[in-house]
């Protein structure tokens, strides 16, 4: 099975995410790649989920998307300020895809370290 097929088994993967993962996993053998996909799939966030949680900010639950992306301090600030009076929430709604991609790239590197390092 090729690396592309194994990576395509990740639910909800975007073409950009697939290309990025193919680039960073080129040195992995098939077993390591399967382990990587298992670890990474548990850590990554789906773009639609981030968008949905950002939309919840308009109902008074501002900042949930920031907590979801491990940005706890910013999540607290958003919660206490109603997402900077919804301006920050609107900006996050526009940028939700890039925020998710950035988070997933960090998780890909973390997952790689776990698979290669064996811990």
CSV table of C-alpha atoms in Angstrom, one decimal:
chain,number,residue,atom,x,y,z
A,1,UNK,CA,0.0,0.0,0.0
A,2,UNK,CA,1.4,3.4,-0.9
A,3,UNK,CA,2.0,6.2,1.5
A,4,UNK,CA,-0.7,8.3,-0.3
A,5,UNK,CA,-3.3,5.5,0.2
A,6,UNK,CA,-2.5,5.2,3.9
A,7,UNK,CA,-2.7,9.0,4.5
A,8,UNK,CA,-6.0,9.2,2.5
A,9,UNK,CA,-7.5,7.0,5.1
A,10,UNK,CA,-7.6,9.9,7.5
A,11,UNK,CA,-11.2,11.1,7.7
A,12,UNK,CA,-11.9,14.6,6.4
A,13,UNK,CA,-8.3,15.2,5.2
A,14,UNK,CA,-8.0,18.2,2.9
A,15,UNK,CA,-5.8,18.1,-0.3
A,16,UNK,CA,-3.4,20.7,1.3
A,17,UNK,CA,-3.1,18.6,4.4
A,18,UNK,CA,-2.5,15.5,2.4
A,19,UNK,CA,0.3,17.1,0.4
A,20,UNK,CA,1.9,18.4,3.7
A,21,UNK,CA,1.7,15.0,5.3
A,22,UNK,CA,3.2,13.3,2.3
A,23,UNK,CA,6.1,15.7,2.4
A,24,UNK,CA,6.9,15.2,6.1
A,25,UNK,CA,6.4,11.4,6.2
A,26,UNK,CA,8.6,10.5,3.2
A,27,UNK,CA,11.3,8.9,5.4
A,28,UNK,CA,8.8,6.6,7.2
A,29,UNK,CA,8.5,3.0,6.4
A,30,UNK,CA,5.0,1.5,6.1
A,31,UNK,CA,4.7,0.4,9.7
A,32,UNK,CA,5.9,3.7,11.0
A,33,UNK,CA,3.5,5.5,8.7
A,34,UNK,CA,0.6,3.4,10.0
A,35,UNK,CA,1.6,4.3,13.6
A,36,UNK,CA,1.9,7.9,12.5
A,37,UNK,CA,-1.6,8.0,11.1
A,38,UNK,CA,-3.0,6.3,14.2
A,39,UNK,CA,-1.4,8.9,16.5
A,40,UNK,CA,-2.0,11.9,14.2
A,41,UNK,CA,-5.6,11.0,13.6
A,42,UNK,CA,-6.2,11.2,17.4
A,43,UNK,CA,-4.6,14.7,17.7
A,44,UNK,CA,-5.8,16.5,14.5
A,45,UNK,CA,-8.8,18.8,14.3
A,46,UNK,CA,-11.3,18.9,11.5
A,47,UNK,CA,-11.8,22.3,9.7
A,48,UNK,CA,-15.6,22.0,10.0
A,49,UNK,CA,-15.4,21.4,13.8
A,50,UNK,CA,-13.3,24.5,14.3
A,51,UNK,CA,-15.8,26.5,12.2
A,52,UNK,CA,-18.7,25.2,14.2
A,53,UNK,CA,-17.1,26.0,17.5
A,54,UNK,CA,-16.2,29.5,16.2
A,55,UNK,CA,-19.8,30.1,15.3
A,56,UNK,CA,-20.8,29.2,18.8
A,57,UNK,CA,-19.0,32.4,19.8
A,58,UNK,CA,-21.9,34.4,18.5
A,59,UNK,CA,-24.2,32.6,21.0
A,60,UNK,CA,-22.1,33.7,24.0
A,61,UNK,CA,-19.6,30.9,24.1
A,62,UNK,CA,-16.8,32.9,22.6
A,63,UNK,CA,-13.3,31.3,22.6
A,64,UNK,CA,-14.2,27.6,22.5
A,65,UNK,CA,-12.3,27.3,19.2
A,66,UNK,CA,-9.2,28.7,20.9
A,67,UNK,CA,-9.4,26.1,23.7
A,68,UNK,CA,-9.9,23.5,21.1
A,69,UNK,CA,-6.6,24.6,19.4
A,70,UNK,CA,-4.7,24.5,22.7
A,71,UNK,CA,-4.6,28.3,22.9
A,72,UNK,CA,-6.0,28.4,26.5
A,73,UNK,CA,-4.9,32.0,27.4
A,74,UNK,CA,-6.5,33.4,24.2
A,75,UNK,CA,-9.6,31.3,24.9
A,76,UNK,CA,-10.0,32.8,28.3
A,77,UNK,CA,-9.6,36.3,26.9
A,78,UNK,CA,-12.2,35.6,24.2
A,79,UNK,CA,-14.6,34.2,26.8
A,80,UNK,CA,-14.2,37.2,29.1
A,81,UNK,CA,-14.5,39.8,26.3
A,82,UNK,CA,-17.2,38.0,24.2
A,83,UNK,CA,-14.6,37.4,21.6
A,84,UNK,CA,-13.4,41.0,21.7
A,85,UNK,CA,-17.0,42.1,21.2
A,86,UNK,CA,-17.4,39.5,18.4
A,87,UNK,CA,-14.7,41.2,16.3
A,88,UNK,CA,-12.1,38.5,17.2
A,89,UNK,CA,-14.8,35.8,16.6
A,90,UNK,CA,-15.5,37.2,13.1
A,91,UNK,CA,-11.7,37.2,12.3
A,92,UNK,CA,-11.4,33.6,13.6
A,93,UNK,CA,-14.4,32.6,11.4
A,94,UNK,CA,-12.6,34.0,8.4
A,95,UNK,CA,-9.3,32.4,9.4
A,96,UNK,CA,-10.6,29.1,10.8
A,97,UNK,CA,-9.1,27.1,8.0
A,98,UNK,CA,-5.5,28.5,8.4
A,99,UNK,CA,-5.8,28.2,12.2
A,100,UNK,CA,-6.8,24.5,11.8
A,101,UNK,CA,-4.0,23.9,9.3
A,102,UNK,CA,-1.4,25.5,11.6
A,103,UNK,CA,-2.6,23.4,14.6
A,104,UNK,CA,-2.6,20.2,12.5
A,105,UNK,CA,0.9,20.9,11.3
A,106,UNK,CA,2.1,21.2,14.9
A,107,UNK,CA,0.3,17.9,15.7
A,108,UNK,CA,1.9,16.2,12.6
A,109,UNK,CA,5.4,17.1,13.9
A,110,UNK,CA,4.5,16.0,17.5
A,111,UNK,CA,3.2,12.7,16.1
A,112,UNK,CA,6.3,12.2,14.0
A,113,UNK,CA,8.5,12.7,17.1
A,114,UNK,CA,6.4,10.2,18.9
A,115,UNK,CA,6.6,7.6,16.1
A,116,UNK,CA,10.3,8.1,15.4
A,117,UNK,CA,11.4,8.5,19.0
A,118,UNK,CA,9.3,5.5,20.1
A,119,UNK,CA,7.6,7.3,23.1
